[in-house]
mmCIF file of C-alpha atoms in Angstrom:
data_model
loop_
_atom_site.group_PDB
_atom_site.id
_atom_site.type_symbol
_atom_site.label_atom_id
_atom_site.label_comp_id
_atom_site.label_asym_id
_atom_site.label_seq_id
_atom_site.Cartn_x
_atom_site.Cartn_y
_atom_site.Cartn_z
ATOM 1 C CA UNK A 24 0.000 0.000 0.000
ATOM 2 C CA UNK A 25 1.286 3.319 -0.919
ATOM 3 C CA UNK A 26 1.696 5.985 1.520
ATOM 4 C CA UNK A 27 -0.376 9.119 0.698
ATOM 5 C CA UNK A 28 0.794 12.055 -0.598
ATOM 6 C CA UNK A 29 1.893 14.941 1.952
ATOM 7 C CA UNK A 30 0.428 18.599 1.065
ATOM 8 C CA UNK A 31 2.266 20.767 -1.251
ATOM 9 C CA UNK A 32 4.355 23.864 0.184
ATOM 10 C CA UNK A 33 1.730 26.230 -1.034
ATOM 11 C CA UNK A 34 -1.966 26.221 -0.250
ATOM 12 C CA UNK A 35 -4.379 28.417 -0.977
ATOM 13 C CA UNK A 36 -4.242 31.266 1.737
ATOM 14 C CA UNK A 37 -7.060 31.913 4.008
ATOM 15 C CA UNK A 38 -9.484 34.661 4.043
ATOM 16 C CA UNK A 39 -10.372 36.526 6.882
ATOM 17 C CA UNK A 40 -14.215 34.823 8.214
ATOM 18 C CA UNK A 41 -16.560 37.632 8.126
ATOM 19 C CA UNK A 42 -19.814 37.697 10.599
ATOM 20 C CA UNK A 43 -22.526 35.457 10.189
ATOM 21 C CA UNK A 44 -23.904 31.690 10.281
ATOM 22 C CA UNK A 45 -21.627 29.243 9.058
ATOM 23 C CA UNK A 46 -23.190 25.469 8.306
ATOM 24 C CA UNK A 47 -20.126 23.731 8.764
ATOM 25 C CA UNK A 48 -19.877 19.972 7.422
ATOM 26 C CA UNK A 49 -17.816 17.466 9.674
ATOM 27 C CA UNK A 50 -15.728 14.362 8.804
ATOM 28 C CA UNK A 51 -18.520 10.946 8.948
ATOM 29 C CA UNK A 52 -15.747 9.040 9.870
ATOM 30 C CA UNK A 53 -12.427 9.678 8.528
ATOM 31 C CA UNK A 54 -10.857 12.834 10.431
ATOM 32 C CA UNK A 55 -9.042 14.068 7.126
ATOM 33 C CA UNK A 56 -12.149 14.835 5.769
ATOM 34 C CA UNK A 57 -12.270 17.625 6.970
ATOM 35 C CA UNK A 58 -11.757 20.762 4.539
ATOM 36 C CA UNK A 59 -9.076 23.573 5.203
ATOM 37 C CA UNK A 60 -12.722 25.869 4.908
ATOM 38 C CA UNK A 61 -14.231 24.771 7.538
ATOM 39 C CA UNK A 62 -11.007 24.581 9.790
ATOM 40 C CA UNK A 63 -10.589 28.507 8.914
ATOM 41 C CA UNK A 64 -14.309 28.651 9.758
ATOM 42 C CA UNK A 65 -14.084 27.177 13.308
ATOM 43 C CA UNK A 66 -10.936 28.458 14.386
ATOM 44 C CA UNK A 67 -12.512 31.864 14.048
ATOM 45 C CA UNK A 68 -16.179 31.161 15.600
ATOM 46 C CA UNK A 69 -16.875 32.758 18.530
ATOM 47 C CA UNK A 70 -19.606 30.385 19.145
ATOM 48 C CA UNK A 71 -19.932 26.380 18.257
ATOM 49 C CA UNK A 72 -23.242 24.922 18.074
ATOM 50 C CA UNK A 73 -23.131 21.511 18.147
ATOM 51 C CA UNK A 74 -25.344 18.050 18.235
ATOM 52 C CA UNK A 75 -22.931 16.375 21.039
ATOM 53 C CA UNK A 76 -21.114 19.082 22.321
ATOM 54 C CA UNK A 77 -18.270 16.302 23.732
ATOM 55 C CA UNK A 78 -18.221 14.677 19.874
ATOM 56 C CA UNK A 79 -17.665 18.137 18.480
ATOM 57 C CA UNK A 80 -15.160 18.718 21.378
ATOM 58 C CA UNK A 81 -12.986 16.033 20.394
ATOM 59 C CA UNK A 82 -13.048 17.077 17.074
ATOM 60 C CA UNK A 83 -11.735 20.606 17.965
ATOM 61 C CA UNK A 84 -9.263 18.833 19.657
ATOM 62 C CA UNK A 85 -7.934 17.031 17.132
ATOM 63 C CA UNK A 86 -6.909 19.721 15.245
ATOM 64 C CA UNK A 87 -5.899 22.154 18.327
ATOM 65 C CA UNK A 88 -8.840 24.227 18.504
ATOM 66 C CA UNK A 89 -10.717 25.501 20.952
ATOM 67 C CA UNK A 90 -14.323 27.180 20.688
ATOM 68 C CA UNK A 91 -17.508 28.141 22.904
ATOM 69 C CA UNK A 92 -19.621 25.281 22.447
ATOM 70 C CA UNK A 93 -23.773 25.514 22.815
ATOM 71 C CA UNK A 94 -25.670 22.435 22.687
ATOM 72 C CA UNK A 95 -27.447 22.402 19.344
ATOM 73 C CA UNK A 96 -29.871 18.809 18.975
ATOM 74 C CA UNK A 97 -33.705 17.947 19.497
ATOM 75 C CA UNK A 98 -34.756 19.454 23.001
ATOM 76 C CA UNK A 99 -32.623 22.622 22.348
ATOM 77 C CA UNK A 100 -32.557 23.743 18.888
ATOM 78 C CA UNK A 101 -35.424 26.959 19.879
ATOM 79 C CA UNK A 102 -32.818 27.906 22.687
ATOM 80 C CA UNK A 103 -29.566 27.771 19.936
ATOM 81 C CA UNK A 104 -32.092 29.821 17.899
ATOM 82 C CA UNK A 105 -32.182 32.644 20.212
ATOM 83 C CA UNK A 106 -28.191 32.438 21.272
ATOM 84 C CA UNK A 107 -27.068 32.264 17.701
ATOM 85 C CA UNK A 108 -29.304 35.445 16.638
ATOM 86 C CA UNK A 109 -28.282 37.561 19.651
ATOM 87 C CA UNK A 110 -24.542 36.855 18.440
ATOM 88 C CA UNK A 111 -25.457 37.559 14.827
ATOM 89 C CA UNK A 112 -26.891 40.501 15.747
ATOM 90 C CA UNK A 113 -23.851 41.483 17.758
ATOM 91 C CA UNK A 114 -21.256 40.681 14.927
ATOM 92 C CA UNK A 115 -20.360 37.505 15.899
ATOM 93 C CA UNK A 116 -19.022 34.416 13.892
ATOM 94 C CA UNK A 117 -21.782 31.593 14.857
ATOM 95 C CA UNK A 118 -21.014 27.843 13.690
ATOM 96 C CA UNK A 119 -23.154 25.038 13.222
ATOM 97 C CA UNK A 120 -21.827 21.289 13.011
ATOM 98 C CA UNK A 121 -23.908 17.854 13.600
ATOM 99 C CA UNK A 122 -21.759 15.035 14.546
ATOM 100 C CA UNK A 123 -20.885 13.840 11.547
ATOM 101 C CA UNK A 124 -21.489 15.141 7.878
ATOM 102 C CA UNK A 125 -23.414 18.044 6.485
ATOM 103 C CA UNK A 126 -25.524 19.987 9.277
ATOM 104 C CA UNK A 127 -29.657 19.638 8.693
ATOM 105 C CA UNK A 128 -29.351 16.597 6.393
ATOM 106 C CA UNK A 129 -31.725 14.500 9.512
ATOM 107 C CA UNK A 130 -29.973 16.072 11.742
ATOM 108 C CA UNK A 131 -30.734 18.961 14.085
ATOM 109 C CA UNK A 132 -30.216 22.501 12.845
ATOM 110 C CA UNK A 133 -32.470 23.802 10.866
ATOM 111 C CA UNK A 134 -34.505 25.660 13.735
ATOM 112 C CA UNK A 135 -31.227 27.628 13.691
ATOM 113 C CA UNK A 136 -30.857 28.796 10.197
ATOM 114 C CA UNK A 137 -35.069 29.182 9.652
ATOM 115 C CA UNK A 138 -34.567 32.040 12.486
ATOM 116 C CA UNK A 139 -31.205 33.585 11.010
ATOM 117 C CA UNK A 140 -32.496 34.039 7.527
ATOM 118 C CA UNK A 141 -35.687 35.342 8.969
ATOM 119 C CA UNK A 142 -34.341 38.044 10.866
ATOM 120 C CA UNK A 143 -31.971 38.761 7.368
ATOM 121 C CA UNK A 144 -28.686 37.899 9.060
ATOM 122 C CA UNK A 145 -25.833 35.878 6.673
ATOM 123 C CA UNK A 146 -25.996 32.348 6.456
ATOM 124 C CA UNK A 147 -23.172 30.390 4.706
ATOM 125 C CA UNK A 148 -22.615 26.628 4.029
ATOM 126 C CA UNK A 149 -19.093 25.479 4.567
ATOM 127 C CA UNK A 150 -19.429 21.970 2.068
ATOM 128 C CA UNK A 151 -17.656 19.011 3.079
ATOM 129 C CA UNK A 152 -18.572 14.996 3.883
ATOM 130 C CA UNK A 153 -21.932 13.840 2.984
ATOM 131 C CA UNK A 154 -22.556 10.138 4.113
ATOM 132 C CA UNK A 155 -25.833 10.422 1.365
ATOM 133 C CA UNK A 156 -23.210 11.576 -1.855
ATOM 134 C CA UNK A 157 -20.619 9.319 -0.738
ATOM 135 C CA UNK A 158 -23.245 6.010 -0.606
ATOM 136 C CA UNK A 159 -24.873 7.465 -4.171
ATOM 137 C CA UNK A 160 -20.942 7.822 -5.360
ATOM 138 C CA UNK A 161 -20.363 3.851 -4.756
ATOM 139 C CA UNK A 162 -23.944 2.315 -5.362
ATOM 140 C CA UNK A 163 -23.670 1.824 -9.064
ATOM 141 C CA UNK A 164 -27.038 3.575 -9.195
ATOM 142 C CA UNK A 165 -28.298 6.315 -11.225
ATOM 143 C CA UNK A 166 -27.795 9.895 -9.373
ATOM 144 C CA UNK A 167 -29.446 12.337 -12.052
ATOM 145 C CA UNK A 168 -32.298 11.956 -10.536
ATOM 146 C CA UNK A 169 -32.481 11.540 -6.663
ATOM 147 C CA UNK A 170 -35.555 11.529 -4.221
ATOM 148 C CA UNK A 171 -33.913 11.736 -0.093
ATOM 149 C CA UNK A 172 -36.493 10.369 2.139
ATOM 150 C CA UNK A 173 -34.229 10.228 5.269
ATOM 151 C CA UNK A 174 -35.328 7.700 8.302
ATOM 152 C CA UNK A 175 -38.676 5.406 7.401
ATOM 153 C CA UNK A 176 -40.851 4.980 10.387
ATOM 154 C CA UNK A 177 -39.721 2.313 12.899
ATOM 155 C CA UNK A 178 -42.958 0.176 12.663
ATOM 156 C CA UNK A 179 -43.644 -2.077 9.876
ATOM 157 C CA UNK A 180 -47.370 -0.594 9.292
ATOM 158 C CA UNK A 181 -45.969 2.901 9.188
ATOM 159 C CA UNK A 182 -42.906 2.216 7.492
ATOM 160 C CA UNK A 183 -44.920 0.365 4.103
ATOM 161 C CA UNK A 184 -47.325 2.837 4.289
ATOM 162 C CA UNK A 185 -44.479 5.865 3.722
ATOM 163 C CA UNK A 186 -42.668 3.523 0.969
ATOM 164 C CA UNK A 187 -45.879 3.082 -0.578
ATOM 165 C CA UNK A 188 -45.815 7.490 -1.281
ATOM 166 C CA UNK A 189 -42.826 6.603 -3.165
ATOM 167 C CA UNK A 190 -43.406 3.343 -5.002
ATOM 168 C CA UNK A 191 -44.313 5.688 -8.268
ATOM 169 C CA UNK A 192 -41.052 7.625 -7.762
ATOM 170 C CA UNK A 193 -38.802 7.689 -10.873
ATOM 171 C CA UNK A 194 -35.619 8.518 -9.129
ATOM 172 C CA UNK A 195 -33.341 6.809 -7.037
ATOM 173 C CA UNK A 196 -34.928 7.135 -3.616
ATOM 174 C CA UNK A 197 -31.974 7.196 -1.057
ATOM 175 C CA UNK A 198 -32.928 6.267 2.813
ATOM 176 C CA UNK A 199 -30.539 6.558 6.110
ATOM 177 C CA UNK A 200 -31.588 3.827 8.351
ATOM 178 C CA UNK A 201 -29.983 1.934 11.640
ATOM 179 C CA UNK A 202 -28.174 -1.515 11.888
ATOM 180 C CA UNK A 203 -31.188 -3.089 14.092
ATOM 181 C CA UNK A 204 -34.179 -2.370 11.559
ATOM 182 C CA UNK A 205 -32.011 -2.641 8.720
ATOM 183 C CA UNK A 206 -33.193 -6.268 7.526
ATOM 184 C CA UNK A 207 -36.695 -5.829 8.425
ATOM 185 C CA UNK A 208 -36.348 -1.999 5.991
ATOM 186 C CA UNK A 209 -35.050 -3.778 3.265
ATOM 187 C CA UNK A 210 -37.886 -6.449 3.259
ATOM 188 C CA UNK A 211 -40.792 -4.139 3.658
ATOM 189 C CA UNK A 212 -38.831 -2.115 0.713
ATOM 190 C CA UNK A 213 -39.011 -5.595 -1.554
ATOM 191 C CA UNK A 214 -42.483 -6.393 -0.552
ATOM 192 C CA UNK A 215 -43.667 -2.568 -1.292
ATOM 193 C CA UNK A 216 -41.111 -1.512 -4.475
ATOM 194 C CA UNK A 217 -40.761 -4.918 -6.012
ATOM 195 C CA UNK A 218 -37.047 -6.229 -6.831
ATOM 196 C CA UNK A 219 -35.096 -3.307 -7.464
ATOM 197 C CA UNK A 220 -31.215 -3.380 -7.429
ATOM 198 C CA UNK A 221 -30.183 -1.301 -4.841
ATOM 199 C CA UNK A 222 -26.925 -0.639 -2.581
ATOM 200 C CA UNK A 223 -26.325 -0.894 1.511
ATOM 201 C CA UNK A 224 -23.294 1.367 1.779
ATOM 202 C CA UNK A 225 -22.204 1.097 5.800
ATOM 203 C CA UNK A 226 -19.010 2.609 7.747
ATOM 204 C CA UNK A 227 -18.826 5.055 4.833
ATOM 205 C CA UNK A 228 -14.943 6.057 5.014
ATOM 206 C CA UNK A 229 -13.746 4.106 7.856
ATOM 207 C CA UNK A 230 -11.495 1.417 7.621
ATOM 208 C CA UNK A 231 -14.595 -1.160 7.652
ATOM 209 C CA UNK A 232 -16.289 0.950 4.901
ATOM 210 C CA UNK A 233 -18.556 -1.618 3.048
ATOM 211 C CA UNK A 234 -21.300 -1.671 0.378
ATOM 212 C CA UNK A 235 -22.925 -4.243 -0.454
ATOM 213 C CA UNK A 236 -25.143 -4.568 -3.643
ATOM 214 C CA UNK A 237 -28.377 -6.719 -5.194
ATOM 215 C CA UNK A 238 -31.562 -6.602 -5.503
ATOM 216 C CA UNK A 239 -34.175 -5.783 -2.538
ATOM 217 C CA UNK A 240 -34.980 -8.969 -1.795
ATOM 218 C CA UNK A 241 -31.560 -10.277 -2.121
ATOM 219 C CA UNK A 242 -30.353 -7.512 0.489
ATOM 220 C CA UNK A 243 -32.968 -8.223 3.018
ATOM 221 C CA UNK A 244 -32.031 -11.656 3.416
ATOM 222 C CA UNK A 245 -27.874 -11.285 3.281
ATOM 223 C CA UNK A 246 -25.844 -12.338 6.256
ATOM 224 C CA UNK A 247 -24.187 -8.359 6.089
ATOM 225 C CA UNK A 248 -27.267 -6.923 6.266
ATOM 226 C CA UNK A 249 -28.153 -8.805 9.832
ATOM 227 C CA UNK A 250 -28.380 -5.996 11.924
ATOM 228 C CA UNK A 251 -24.750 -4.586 11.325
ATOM 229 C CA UNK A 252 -22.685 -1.744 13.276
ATOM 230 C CA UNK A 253 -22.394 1.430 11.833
ATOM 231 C CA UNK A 254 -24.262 4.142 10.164
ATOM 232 C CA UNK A 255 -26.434 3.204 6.993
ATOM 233 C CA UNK A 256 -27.068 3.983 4.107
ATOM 234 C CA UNK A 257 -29.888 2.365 1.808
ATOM 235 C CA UNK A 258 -29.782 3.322 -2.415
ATOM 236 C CA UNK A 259 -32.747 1.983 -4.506
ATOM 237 C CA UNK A 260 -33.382 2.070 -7.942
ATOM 238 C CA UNK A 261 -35.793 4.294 -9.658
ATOM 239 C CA UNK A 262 -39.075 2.114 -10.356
ATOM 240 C CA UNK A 263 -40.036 0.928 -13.744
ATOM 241 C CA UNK A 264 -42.350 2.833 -16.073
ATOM 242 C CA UNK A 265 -45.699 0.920 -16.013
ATOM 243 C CA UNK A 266 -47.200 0.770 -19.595
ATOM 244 C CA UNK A 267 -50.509 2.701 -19.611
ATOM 245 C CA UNK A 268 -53.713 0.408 -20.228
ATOM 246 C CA UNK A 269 -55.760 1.508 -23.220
ATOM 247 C CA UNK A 270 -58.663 2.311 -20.643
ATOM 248 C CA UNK A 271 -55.929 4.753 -18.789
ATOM 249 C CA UNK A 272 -55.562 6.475 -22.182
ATOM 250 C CA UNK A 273 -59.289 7.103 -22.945
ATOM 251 C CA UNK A 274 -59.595 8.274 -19.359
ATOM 252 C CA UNK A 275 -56.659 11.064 -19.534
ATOM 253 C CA UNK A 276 -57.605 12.227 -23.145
ATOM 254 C CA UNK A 277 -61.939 12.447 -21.817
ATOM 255 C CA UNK A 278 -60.392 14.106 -18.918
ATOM 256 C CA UNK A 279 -58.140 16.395 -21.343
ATOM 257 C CA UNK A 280 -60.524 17.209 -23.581
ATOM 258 C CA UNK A 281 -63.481 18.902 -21.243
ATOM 259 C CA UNK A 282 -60.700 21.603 -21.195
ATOM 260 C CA UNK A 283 -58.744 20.994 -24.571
ATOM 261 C CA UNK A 284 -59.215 21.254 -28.369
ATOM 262 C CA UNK A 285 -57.852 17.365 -29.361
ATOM 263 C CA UNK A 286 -54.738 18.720 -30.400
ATOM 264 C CA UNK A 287 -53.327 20.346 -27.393
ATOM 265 C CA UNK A 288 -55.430 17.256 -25.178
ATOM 266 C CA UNK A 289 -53.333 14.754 -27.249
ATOM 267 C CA UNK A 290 -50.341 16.795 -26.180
ATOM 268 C CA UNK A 291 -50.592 16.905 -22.646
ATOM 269 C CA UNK A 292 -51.540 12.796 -22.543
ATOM 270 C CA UNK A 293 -48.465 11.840 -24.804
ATOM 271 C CA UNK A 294 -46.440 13.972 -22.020
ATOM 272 C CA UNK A 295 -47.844 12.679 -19.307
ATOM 273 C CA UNK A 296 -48.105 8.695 -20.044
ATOM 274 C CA UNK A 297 -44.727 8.935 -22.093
ATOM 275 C CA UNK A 298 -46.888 7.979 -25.108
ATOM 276 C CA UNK A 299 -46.473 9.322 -28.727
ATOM 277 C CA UNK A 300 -48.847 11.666 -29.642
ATOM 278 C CA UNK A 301 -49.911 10.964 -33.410
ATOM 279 C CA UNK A 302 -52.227 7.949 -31.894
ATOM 280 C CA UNK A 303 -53.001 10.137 -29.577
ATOM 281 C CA UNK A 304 -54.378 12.562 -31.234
ATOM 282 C CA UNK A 305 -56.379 10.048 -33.514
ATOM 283 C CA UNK A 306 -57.993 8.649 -30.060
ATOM 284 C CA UNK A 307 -59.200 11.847 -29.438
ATOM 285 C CA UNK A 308 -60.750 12.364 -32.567
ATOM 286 C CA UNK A 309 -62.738 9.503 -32.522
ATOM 287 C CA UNK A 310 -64.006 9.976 -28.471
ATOM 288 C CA UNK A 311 -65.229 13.333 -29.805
ATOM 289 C CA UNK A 312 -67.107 11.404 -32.935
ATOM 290 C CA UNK A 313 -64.905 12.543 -36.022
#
């Protein structure tokens, strides 16, 4: 294994951190991950809102800085609210980290920036680790076209229920979920959005980094995917486009046409069903009785 490269003798310089709000993201596992930005960022803060104020503290540490650190998650986001404007208001350089990764992406936060940008005070995101781009990066999936739906609901009911809002999706749909429920996720997933491929991506950048890949069904059912350590992250496949039946045609183009001249009906069905609209067209013709 090759050693890594060490930093060249020049870096881009710093610039000076003016006032404001600073979203700050933080390494999800690796500490190098962490981008000279955001170091500038909170080495100047005069205030440190964090999730875990004793994770964020031993990331400070790690790189020799110190900072005022607030308590930033759940049960006292309204109270970071009103210490983070009082410092904007006063001048002050106000950061926000999560644990790990970029702040308000399901985690706690965005109580703080909703009350910044109302009151017109500067918000800024610093951009750095993303445990959602990293597990698209790796899936083998397509990311033109992603739907993030975050945690599912705990309970199986609940859980098939919210899948079932995304079954017509045609992006990838991208879900964090925890080792415990992941196996019970990924079955409700197969049983709900049929046997996609999709991609578990766990320990994103640590040295037991994994992703393992298959269909739904095949996932739900692999050894790895037994309740495993770590922090997940579940990829699925966009859902197939389902043919339109000829009595879901007539429908959309009787529908069209109370509105429509058959022309511009025909139009709006071929764009919505993905059809082509020369038939179309014709169909309407003939519901009309030319």
């Amino acid at each position: 294994m090759s050693e890594p490269a060490s930093l060249p003798a020049v870096v881009p310089p710093a610039r000076p951190v003016s006032p404001g709000l600073y979203l700050v993201a933080t390494p999800i596992g690796n500490l190098r991950d962490i981008t000279l930005r955001a170091l500038d960022v909170l080495a100047a803060a005069d205030l440190v809102l964090a999730e875990d104020t004793r994770v964020t503290a031993k990331l400070l540490s790690a790189y020799g800085l110190k900072a005022k650190l607030e308590r930033c998650d759940d049960h006292a986001s309204a109270r970071a609210a009103e210490i983070a404007v009082e410092r904007l208001r006063e001048g002050a350089v106000v950061a926000l980290v999560s644990d790990a990764g970029t702040p308000m992406v399901s985690d706690p936060g965005f109580v703080v920036a909703r009350a910044a940008i109302a009151e017109g005070l500067p918000v800024h995101p610093i951009p750095g680790a993303s445990s959602l781009l990293a597990a698209l990066c790796i899936a083998g999936l397509p990311a033109d076209r992603v739907t993030f739906a975050g945690f599912l609901p705990p309970k199986s009911g609940a859980r098939r229920t919210a899948l079932e809002e995304l079954r017509t999706a045609r992006q990838t749909l991208v879900f964090f979920e925890s080792g415990p429920r992941l196996a019970d996720s990924l079955a409700d997933m197969a049983e709900v959005l049929g046997p996609r491929p999709a991609a578990v991506a766990r320990e994103l950048t640590k040295l037991y980094e994994e992703c393992v890949r298959g269909s739904l069904s095949e996932l739900a059912v692999d050894p790895r995917c037994q309740s495993p350590k770590g922090e997940i992250v579940i990829v699925v496949a966009p859902g197939e486009v389902e043919a339109a039946s000829e009595g879901d045609v007539d429908a959309a183009l009787t529908e069209a046409l109370t509105r429509l001249p058959p022309g511009e009906a025909a139009a709006e069905v071929s764009k919505a069903l993905n059809l082509p609209r020369k038939p179309l067209y014709k169909r309407a013709l003939e519901l009309q009785g030319r």
